[in-house]
Each structure stands twice: as structure tokens, then as C-alpha cells.
CSV table of C-alpha atoms and ligand atoms in Angstrom, one decimal:
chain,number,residue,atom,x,y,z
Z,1425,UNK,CA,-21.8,-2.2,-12.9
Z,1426,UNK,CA,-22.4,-4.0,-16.2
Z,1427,UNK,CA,-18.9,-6.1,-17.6
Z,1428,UNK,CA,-16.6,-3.7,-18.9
Z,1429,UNK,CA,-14.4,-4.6,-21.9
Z,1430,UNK,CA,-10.5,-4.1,-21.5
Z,1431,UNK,CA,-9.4,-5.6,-24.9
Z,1432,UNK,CA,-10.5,-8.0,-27.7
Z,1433,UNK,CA,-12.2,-10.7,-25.4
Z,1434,UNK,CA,-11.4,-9.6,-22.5
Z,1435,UNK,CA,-13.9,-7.8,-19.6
Z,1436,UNK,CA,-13.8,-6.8,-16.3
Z,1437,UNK,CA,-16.3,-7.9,-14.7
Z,1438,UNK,CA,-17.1,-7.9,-10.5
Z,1439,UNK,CA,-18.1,-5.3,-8.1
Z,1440,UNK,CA,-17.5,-1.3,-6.7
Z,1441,UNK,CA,-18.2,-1.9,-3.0
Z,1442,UNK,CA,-18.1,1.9,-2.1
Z,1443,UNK,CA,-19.6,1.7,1.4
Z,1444,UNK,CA,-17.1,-0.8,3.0
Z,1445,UNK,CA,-15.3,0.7,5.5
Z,1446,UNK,CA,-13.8,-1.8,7.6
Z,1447,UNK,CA,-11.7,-5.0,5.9
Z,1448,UNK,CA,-10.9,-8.2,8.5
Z,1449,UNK,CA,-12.7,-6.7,10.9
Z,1450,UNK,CA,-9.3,-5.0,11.3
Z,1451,UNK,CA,-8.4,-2.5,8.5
Z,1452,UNK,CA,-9.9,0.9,7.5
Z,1453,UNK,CA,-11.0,1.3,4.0
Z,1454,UNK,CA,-11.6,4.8,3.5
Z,1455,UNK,CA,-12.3,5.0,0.1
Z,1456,UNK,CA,-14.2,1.8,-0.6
Z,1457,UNK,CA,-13.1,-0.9,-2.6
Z,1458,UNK,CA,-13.8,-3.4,-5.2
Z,1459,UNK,CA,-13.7,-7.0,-6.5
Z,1460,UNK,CA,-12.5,-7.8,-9.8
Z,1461,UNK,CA,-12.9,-10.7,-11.3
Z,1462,UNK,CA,-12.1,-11.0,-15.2
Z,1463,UNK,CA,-13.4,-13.0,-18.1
Z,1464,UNK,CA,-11.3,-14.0,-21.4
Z,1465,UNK,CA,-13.1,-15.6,-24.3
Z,1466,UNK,CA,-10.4,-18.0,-26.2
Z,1467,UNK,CA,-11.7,-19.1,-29.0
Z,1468,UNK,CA,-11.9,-22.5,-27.7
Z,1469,UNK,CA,-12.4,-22.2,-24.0
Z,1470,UNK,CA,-13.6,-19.3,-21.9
Z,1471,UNK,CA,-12.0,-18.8,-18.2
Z,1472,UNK,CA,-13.7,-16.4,-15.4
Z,1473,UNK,CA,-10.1,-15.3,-13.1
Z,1474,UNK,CA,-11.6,-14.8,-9.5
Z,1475,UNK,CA,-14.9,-14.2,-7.8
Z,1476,UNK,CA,-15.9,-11.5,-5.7
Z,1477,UNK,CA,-17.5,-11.2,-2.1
Z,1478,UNK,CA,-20.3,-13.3,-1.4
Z,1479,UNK,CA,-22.3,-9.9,-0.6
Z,1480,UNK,CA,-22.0,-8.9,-4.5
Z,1481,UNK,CA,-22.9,-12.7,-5.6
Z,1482,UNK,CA,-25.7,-10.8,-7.6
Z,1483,UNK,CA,-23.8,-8.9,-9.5
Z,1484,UNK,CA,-21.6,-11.0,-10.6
Z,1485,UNK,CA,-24.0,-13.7,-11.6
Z,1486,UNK,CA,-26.0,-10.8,-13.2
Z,1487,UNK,CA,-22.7,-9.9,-15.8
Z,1488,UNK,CA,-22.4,-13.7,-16.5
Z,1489,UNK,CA,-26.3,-14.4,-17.3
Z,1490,UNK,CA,-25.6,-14.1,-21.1
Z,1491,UNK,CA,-22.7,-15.9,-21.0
Z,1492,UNK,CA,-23.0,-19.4,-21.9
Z,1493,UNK,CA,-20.2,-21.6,-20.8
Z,1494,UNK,CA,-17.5,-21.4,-18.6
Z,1495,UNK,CA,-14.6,-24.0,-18.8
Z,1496,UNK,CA,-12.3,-22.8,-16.0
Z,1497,UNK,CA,-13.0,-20.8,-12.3
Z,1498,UNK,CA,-9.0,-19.5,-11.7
Z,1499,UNK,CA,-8.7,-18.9,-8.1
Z,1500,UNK,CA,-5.4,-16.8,-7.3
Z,1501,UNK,CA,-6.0,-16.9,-3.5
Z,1502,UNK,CA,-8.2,-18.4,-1.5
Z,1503,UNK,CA,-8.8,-15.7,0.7
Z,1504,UNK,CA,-13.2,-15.3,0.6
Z,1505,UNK,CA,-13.5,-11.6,-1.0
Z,1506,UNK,CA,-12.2,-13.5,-4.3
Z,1507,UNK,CA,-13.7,-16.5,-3.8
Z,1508,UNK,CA,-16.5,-16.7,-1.9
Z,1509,UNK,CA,-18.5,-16.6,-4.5
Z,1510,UNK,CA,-17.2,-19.4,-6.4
Z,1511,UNK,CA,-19.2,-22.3,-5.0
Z,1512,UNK,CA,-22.2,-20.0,-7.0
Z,1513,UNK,CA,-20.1,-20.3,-9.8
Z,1514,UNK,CA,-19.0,-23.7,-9.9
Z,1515,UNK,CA,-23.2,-24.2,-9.6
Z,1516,UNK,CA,-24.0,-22.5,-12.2
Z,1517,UNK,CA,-21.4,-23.7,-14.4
Z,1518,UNK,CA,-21.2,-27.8,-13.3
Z,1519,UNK,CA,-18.6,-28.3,-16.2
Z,1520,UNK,CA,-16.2,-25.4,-14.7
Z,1521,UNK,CA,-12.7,-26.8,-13.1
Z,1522,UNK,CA,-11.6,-24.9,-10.5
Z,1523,UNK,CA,-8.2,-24.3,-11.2
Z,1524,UNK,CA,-5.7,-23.5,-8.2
Z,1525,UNK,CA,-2.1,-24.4,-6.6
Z,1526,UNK,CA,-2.4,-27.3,-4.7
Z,1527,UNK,CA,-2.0,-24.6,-1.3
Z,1528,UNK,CA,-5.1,-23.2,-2.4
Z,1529,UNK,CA,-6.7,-26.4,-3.2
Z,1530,UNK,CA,-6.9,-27.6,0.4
Z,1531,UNK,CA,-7.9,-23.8,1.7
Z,1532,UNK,CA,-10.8,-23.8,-1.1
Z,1533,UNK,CA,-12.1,-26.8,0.3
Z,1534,UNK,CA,-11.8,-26.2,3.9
Z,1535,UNK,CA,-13.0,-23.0,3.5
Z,1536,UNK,CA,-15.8,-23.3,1.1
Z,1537,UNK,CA,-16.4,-27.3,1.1
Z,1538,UNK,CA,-16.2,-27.4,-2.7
Z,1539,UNK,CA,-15.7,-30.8,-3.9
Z,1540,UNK,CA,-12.1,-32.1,-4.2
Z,1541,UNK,CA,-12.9,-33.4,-7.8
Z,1542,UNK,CA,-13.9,-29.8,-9.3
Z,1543,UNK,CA,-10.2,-28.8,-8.3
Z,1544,UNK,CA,-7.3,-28.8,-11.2
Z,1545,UNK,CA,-3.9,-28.1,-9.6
Z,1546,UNK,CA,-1.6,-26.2,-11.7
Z,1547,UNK,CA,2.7,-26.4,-11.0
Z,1548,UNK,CA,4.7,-23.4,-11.3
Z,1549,UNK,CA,4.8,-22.2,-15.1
Z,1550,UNK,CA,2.2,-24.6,-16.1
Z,1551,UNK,CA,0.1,-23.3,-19.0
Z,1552,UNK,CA,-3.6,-23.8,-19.8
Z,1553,UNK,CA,-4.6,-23.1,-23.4
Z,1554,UNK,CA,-8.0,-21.1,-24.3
Z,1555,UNK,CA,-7.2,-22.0,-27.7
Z,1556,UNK,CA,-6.1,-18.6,-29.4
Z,1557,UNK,CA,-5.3,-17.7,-26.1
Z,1558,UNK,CA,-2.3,-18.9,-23.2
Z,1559,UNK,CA,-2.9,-18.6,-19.6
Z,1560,UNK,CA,0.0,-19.1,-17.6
Z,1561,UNK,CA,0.4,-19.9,-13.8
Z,1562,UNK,CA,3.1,-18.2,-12.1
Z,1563,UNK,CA,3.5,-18.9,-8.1
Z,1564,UNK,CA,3.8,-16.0,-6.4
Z,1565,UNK,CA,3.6,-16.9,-2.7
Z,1566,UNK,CA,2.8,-14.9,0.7
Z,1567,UNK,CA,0.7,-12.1,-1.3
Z,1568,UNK,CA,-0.4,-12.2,1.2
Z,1569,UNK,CA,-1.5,-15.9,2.0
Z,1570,UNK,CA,0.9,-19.1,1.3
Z,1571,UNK,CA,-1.3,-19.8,-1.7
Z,1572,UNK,CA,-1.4,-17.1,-3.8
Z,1573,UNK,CA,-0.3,-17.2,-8.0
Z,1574,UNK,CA,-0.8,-14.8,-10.5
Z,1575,UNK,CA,-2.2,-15.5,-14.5
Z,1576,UNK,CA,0.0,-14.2,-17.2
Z,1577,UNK,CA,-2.3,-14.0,-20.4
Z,1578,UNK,CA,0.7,-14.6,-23.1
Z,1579,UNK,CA,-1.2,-13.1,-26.1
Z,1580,UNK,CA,-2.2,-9.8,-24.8
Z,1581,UNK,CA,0.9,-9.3,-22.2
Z,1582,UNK,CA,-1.8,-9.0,-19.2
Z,1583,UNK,CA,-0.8,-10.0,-15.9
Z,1584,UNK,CA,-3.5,-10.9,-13.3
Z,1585,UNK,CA,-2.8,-10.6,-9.8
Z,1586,UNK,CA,-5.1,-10.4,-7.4
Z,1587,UNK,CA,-4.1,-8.6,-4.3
Z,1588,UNK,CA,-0.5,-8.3,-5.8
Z,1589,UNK,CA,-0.3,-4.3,-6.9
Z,1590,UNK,CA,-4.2,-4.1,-5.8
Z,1591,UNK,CA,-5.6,-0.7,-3.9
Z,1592,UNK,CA,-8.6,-0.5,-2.1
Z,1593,UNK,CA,-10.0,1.9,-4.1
Z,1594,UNK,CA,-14.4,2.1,-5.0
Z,1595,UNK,CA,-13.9,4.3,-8.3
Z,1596,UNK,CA,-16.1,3.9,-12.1
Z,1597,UNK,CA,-12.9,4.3,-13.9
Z,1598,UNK,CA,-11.5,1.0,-15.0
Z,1599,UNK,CA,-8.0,2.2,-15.4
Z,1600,UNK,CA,-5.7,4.5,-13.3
Z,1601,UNK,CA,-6.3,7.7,-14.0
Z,1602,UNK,CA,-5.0,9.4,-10.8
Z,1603,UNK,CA,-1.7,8.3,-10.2
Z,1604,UNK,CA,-1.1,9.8,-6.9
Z,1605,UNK,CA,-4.4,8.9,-5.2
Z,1606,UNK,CA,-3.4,4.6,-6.8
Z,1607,UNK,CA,-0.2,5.1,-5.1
Z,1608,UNK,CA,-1.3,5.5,-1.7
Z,1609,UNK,CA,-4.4,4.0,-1.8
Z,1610,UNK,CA,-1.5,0.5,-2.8
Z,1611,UNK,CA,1.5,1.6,-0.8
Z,1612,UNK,CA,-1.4,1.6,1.9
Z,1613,UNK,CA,-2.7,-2.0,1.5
Z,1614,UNK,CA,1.1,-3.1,0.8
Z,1615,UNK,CA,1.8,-1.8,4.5
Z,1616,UNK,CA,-0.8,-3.8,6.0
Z,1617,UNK,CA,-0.8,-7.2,4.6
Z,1618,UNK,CA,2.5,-7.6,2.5
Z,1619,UNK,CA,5.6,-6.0,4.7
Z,1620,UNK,CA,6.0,-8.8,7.2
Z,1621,UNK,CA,6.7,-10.7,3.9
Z,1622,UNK,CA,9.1,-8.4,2.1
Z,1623,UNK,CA,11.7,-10.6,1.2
Z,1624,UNK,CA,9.5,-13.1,-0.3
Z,1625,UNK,CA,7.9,-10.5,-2.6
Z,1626,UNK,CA,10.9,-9.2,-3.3
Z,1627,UNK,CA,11.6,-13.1,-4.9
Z,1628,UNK,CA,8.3,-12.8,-6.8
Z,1629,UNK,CA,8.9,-9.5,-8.5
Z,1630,UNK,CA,12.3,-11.1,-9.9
Z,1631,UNK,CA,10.3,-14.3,-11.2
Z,1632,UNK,CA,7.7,-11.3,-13.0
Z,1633,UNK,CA,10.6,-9.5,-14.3
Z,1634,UNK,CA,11.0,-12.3,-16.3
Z,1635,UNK,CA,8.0,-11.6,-18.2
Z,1636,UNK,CA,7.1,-8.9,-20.4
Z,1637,UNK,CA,3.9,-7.1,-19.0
Z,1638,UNK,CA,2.3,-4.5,-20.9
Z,1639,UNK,CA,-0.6,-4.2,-18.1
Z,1640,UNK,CA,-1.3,-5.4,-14.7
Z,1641,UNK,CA,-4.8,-6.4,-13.9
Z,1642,UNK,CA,-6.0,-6.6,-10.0
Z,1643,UNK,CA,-8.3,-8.0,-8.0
Z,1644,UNK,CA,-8.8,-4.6,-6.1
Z,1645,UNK,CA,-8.8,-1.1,-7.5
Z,1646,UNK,CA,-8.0,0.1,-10.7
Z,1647,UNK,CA,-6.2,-1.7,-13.8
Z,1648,UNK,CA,-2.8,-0.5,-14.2
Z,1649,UNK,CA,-2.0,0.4,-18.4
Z,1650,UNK,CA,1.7,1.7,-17.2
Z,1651,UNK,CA,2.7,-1.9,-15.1
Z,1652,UNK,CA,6.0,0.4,-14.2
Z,1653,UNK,CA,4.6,2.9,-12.0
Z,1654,UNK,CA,3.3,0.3,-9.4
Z,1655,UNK,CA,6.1,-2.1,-10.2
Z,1656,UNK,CA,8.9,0.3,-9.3
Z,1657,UNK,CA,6.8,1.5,-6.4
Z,1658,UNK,CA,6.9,-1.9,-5.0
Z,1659,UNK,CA,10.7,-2.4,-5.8
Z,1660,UNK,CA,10.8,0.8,-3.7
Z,1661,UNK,CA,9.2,-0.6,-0.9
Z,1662,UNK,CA,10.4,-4.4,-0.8
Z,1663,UNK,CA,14.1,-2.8,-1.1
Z,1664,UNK,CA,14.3,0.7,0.0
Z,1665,UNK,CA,16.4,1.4,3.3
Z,1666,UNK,CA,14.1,3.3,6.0
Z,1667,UNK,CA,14.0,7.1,5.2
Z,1668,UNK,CA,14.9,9.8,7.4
Z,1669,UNK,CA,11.7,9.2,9.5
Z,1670,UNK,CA,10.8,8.8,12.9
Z,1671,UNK,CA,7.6,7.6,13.2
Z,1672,UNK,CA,5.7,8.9,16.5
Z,1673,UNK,CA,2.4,6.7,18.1
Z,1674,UNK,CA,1.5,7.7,21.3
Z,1675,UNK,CA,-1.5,8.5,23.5
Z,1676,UNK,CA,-1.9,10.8,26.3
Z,1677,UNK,CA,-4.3,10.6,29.6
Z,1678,UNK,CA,-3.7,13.7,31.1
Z,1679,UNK,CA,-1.6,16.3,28.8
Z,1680,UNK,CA,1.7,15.1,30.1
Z,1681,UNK,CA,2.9,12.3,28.1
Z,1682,UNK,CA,1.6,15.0,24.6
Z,1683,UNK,CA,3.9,17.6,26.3
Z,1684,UNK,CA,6.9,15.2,26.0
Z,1685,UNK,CA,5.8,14.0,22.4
Z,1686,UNK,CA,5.1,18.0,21.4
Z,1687,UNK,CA,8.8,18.8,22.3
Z,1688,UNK,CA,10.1,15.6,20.9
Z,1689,UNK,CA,8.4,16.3,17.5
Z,1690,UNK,CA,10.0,20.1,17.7
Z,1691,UNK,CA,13.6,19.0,18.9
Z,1692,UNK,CA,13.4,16.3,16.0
Z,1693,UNK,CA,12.4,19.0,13.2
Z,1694,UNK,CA,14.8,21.0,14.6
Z,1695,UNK,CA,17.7,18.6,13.7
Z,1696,UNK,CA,16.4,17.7,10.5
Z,1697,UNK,CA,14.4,14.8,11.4
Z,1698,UNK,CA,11.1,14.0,9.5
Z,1699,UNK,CA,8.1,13.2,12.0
Z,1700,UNK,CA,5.2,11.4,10.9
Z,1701,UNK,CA,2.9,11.2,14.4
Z,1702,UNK,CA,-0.2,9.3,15.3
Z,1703,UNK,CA,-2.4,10.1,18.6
Z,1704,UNK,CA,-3.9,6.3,19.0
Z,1705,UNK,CA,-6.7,7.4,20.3
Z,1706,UNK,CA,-8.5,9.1,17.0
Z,1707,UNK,CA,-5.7,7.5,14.7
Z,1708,UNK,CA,-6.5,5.5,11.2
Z,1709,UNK,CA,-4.2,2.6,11.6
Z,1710,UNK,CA,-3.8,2.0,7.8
Z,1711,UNK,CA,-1.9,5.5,7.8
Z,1712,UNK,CA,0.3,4.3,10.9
Z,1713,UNK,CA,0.9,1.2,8.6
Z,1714,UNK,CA,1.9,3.2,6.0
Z,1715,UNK,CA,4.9,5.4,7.9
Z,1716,UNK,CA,5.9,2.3,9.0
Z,1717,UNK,CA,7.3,1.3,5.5
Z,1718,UNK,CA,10.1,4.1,5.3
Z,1719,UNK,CA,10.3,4.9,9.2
Z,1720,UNK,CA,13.7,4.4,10.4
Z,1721,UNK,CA,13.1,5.2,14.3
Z,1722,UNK,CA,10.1,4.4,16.2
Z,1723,UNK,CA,9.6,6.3,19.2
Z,1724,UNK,CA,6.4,5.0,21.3
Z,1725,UNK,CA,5.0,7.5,23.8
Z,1726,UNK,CA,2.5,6.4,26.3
Z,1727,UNK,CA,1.7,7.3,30.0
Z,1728,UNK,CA,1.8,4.1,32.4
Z,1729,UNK,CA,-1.6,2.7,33.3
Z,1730,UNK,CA,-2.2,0.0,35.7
Z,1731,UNK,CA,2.0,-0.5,36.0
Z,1732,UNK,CA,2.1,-1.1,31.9
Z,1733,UNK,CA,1.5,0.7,29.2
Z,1734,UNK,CA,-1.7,2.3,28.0
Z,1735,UNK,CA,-3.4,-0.5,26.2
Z,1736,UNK,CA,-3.7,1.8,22.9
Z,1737,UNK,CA,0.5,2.1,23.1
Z,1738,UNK,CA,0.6,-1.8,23.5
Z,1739,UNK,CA,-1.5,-2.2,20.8
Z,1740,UNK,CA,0.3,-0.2,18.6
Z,1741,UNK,CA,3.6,-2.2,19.5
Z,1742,UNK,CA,1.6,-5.4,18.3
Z,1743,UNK,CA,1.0,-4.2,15.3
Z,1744,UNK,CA,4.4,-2.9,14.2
Z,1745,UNK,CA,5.7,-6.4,15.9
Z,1746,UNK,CA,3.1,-7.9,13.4
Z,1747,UNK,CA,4.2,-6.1,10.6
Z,1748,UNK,CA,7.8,-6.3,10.8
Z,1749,UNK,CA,9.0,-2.9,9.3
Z,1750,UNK,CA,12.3,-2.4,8.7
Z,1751,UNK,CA,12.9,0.4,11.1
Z,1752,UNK,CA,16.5,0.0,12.9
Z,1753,UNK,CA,15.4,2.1,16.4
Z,1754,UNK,CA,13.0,2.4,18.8
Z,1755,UNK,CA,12.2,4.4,21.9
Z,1756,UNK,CA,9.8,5.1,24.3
Z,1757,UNK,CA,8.6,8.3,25.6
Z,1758,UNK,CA,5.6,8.7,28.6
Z,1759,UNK,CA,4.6,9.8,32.2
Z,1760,UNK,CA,4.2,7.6,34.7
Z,1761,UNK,CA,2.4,8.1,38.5
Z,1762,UNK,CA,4.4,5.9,41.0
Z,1763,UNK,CA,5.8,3.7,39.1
Z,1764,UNK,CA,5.1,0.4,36.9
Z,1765,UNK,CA,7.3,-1.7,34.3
Z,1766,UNK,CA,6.2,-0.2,30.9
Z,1767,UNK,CA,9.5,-0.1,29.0
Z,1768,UNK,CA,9.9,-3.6,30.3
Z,1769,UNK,CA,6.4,-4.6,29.0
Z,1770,UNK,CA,6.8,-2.8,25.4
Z,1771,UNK,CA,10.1,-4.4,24.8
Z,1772,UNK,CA,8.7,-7.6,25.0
Z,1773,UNK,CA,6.3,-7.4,23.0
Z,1774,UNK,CA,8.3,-6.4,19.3
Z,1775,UNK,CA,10.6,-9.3,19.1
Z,1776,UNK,CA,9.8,-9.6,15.4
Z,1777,UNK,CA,11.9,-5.9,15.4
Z,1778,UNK,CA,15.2,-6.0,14.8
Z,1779,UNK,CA,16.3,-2.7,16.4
Z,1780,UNK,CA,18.5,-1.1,18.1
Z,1781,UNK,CA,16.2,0.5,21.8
Z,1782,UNK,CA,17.5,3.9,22.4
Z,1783,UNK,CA,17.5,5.0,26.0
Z,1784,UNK,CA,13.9,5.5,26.8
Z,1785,UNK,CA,12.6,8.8,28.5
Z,1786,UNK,CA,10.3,8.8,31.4
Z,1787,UNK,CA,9.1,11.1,34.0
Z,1788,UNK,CA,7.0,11.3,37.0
Z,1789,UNK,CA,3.8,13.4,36.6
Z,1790,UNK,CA,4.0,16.0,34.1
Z,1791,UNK,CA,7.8,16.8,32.8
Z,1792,UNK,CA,10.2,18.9,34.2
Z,1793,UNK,CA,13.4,21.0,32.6
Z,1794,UNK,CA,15.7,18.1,32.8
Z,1795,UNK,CA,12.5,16.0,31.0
Z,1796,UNK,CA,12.5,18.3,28.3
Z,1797,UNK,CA,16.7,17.8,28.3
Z,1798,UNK,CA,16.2,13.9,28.0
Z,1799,UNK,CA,14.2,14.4,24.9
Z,1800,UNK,CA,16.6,17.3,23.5
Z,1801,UNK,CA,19.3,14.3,24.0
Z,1802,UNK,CA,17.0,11.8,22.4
Z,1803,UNK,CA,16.6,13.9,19.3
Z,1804,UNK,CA,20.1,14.1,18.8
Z,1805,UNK,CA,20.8,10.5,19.1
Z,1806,UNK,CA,18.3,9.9,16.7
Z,1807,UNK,CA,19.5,12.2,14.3
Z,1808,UNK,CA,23.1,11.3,15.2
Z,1809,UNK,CA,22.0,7.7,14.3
Z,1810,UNK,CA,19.6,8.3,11.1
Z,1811,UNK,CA,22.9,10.9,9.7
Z,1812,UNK,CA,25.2,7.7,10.2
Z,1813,UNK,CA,23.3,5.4,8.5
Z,1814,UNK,CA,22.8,7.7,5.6
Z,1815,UNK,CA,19.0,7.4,6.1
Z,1816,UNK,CA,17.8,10.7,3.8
L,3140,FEO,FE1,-8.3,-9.4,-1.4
L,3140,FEO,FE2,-6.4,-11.3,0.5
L,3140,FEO,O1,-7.9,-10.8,-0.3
């Protein structure tokens, strides 16, 4: 991709990484992604915002060849697919300061060794001028690293923010144009690396409140035009209560355990319960992520496998223990053989959950009528509950 212009001065520049599938090793990317990193030409001083993966180094340092001088390298988060490339940069540009929070000053040069004397720590609110143009610095912590800030370009109303509002999303348009495809490509990517820290995001959409923003401009996915669709979709999700929603992982050996979960699911639906439900075994983890935001009851279903739970179940538990959703049950559903301390094991492992654990169901071999009249019961507990709460 060759730099794209957004306004007077200023391009998007970076790359469209549309085979990347898997992020940390860890998360699915199903529709690619990309690494934006943005120039502005003041008419004194010219800043690049952010790098990309050290992968698309080419690219990058292909958009800048005709440009001549670069007086500051903004890094809003240290985190290496925005700027890994830097140390290129900071070559290629020996006059460049690397301006960063002092956080990310340490991370920068623990993680890329670039000299402590190219750094230029910004406070909170601190401006830098371009001349014609205002950069300003606003902390914005635990999105999703301690270090992370956003750049508020005063002139043109522009706020850029990195993996704040960003979507992992490989697309040529430069702008959202799809605005149902944005949404859960971000509510996605909010689930997996910004819910255990919804409190303090909640805190840093106040501080941007603050500011008027006629367009938001991130470091993954598409540039948002209308900054109100994505900010009122993150006010949904940093302060909505759960939803009407159990949400269902489970895996199954040998057809039982699925024949508990099957009637669950119906007895649920039934009393008006929403189900969102995720067989571990073939599930996409970034969509388990994703119920988690609005679920208000978790119900894990697993058989019992060497006395615990199947290690699929347990590794489910880590993650929603990881990602601290603000469900308010949990229960477990499964089969077991002889015997074995599942429930036991699973309840130890979410102690980041604040929940309330609903009697679990259990049964030996494959379930019997009064199985099938534990899960009825179950269902209207849960429903009982959700109703009570006023969870719609
Ligand atoms: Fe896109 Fe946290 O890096």
C-alpha cells in the first residue's frame, strides 16, 4: 500500500497484513489485520505516530523514502506490532526523538535496546508543537499494557490511539465503511485484551470526553470519521450490566456430557434465556471472548477425565478467570465415570470471578430422567436469577 492521505498533511501510512491468522501466539485473527502508523507534516516539524511489525519494515520504510526529515517517532505502546520497527526508524532518521511515557520508555529499551538518550518523556497533557500544528499527549493507561497514551492532534480534532477503538481488520478502505463488520471485528479485540481492565478504561473514556474528537485514528483496522459509533460501543461495554445471556463452553468425550448441554440449551430457550454455546473442541476463542462481555451466567460443561476436568473445560475456565467478565453465575454441567473432583478443581481455578456458583449438575455415565430434571431445575434458577436482576 502506498501512504494514503486523510487530510491536509496528514497520511496513513503502515501495512494490510491479510494473512495473519494467529496474534500472541494466542488469539485468532480471522480477517487479517493491519498496522497503522500516521505521518503529519507541521509546518515546522514533521512526526511519524507508531511503527508497524517488524515483518512489514519494508513497507513502511518504502512510504517514507521521499520523505526527508523526521523530527519525532511517537510510540503509544510499546507493545512490538507498533514498534518493532522503530529501531529502523530511529536509523534512518538519527535526528528523530522517540517520544513516549516514561512506562514505555523503560519497555522500549528493554524490549528493543534503543538508546536511553533518543527517548523524550512526555507528562500527562503535555503538548509538542509541529508548528501550525499541536500534538497533545493524553495517558490513557492499561489499553491494554501499563504504558499506553493516545495523541490528540488539536488543529484537525484527530485523536490517535493505537489499540484504543482498533479492530483487527485487513481491508483497502481507509475509513469504516461497514459499520457492522467494525463493530465486531472491535467488540472482538476489546473482549480479549481490554475487559480484565474495564474500570480503568472506563477512567480513560471520561478523560477523552473531555476533548472534542471529530475522528478517531487506530493503530489496527479502519479510521473511524463518526468517533460516536465506537465510543458509545465502548461505553456499552465498559458499563453495560451482563445481558440476558448464559454463555455455554463445554466439550464432550463420549455424547453424554453434549446430551446434558443439548437439553440445557432447550430448557434455557424455553424460559427465555439467550444461549450463546461453544463446543471447545472446534471453537474460535475470540468468539467465546466476545459472549463473555454481556454473559450474565456461565455454565461450563465437561465430562471428568483423569478425576478433573477435561483439559479443554479447564482451559476455558483460565481464560474467563483471565479475562474477568462481569458475569454474576456460574455452573457446571458433565458426566463423570467413577468419580473424580471436577467441580472442586474448576472452582479453583476462576477466583478473579466474582459469582455467585449455582448448584452444579453431574451424572454418572450417560444421564438419566432425574439428570435431565437437574438441568430443567438449573434452567429455572438461572432464569429465576437473570429475571431478578433485571438482566434483559
Ligand atoms: Fe496492537 Fe497491544 O498491540
Amino acid at each position: 500500500m502506498f501512504a494514503r492521505k486523510i487530510s491536509d498533511r496528514i497520511f496513513c501510512l503502515g501495512s494490510v497484513d491479510w494473512d495473519r491468522r494467529l496474534f500472541d501466539a494466542l488469539i485468532p485473527l480471522p480477517d487479517g489485520t493491519s498496522y497503522n502508523a500516521y505521518l503529519i507534516n507541521g509546518s515546522e516539524k514533521t512526526v511519524l505516530l507508531d511503527a508497524v511489525d517488524p515483518p512489514m519494515a519494508p513497507e513502511l520504510m518504502a512510504q517514507l523514502r521521499d520523505v526527508p526529515k523526521i523530527d519525532f517517532v511517537v510510540s503509544h505502546h510499546a507493545e512490538q506490532d507498533h514498534s518493532g520497527t522503530i529501531p529502523k526508524i530511529l536509523d534512518t532518521y538519527p535526528e528523530a526523538k522517540l517520544v513516549c511515557t516514561p512506562k514505555a520508555k523503560g519497555m522500549l529499551v528493554d524490549l528493543l535496546q534503543i538508546p536511553d538518550e533518543k527517548c523524550k518523556t512526555v507528562e500527562d497533557g503535555e503538548s509538542v508543537s509541529l508548528g501550525d500544528k499541536t500534538l497533545k499527549f493524553i495517558y490513557t493507561p492499561w489499553v491494554h499494557w501499563p504504558e499506553t497514551m493516545v495523541t490528540w492532534l488539536e488543529e484537525d480534532r484527530i485523536l490517535f490511539s493505537c489499540d484504543f477503538f482498533g479492530s483487527h481488520i485487513a481491508s483497502t478502505d481507509l475509513f469504516v465503511t461497514d459499520e457492522g463488520r467494525v463493530y465486531e471485528a472491535a467488540k472482538r479485540y476489546f473482549a480479549e485484551i481490554m475487559m480484565p481492565f474495564r474500570s480503568i478504561i472506563k477512567k480513560n473514556l471520561e478523560k477523552l470526553a473531555l476533548y472534542p474528537i471529530e475522528m478517531i485514528a487506530p493503530s489496527h483496522g479502519q479510521i473511524y470519521a463518526n468517533p460516536a459509533f465506537i465510543l458509545d460501543a465502548y461505553n456499552d461495554w465498559v458499563n453495560g450490566t451482563p445481558k440476558n445471556v448464559v454463555v455455554l463452553p463445554y466439550v464432550s468425550m463420549h455424547e453424554s456430557t453434549k446430551q446434558m448441554v443439548d437439553h440445557l440449551v432447550a430448557s434455557l430457550v424455553d424460559k427465555g434465556v439467550r444461549v450463546e454455546l461453544f463446543n471447545l473442541a472446534v471453537t474460535d476463542i475470540g468468539k467465546l471472548a466476545m459472549a463473555l462481555v454481556d454473559a450474565a451466567t456461565i455454565v461450563v460443561g465437561t465430562p471428568t477425565v483423569l478425576a478433573g476436568p477435561h483439559p479443554y473445560a479447564a482451559y476455558a475456565a483460565f481464560l474467563a478467570n483471565a479475562l474477568r467478565p462481569e458475569a454474576k453465575f456460574l455452573s457446571i454441567v458433565g458426566s463423570y465415570g467413577w468419580g473424580g473432583k471436577t467441580v472442586e478443581i474448576l472452582a479453583g481455578m476462576i477466583p478473579n470471578l466474582k459469582v455467585e456458583v449455582l448448584d452444579p449438575v453431574l451424572c454418572k455415565g450417560v444421564p438419566s430422567q432425574a439428570t435431565f430434571t437437574g438441568l430443567d431445575e438449573l434452567a429455572a434458577t438461572i432464569a429465576k436469577k437473570h429475571a431478578e436482576n433485571g438482566f434483559t
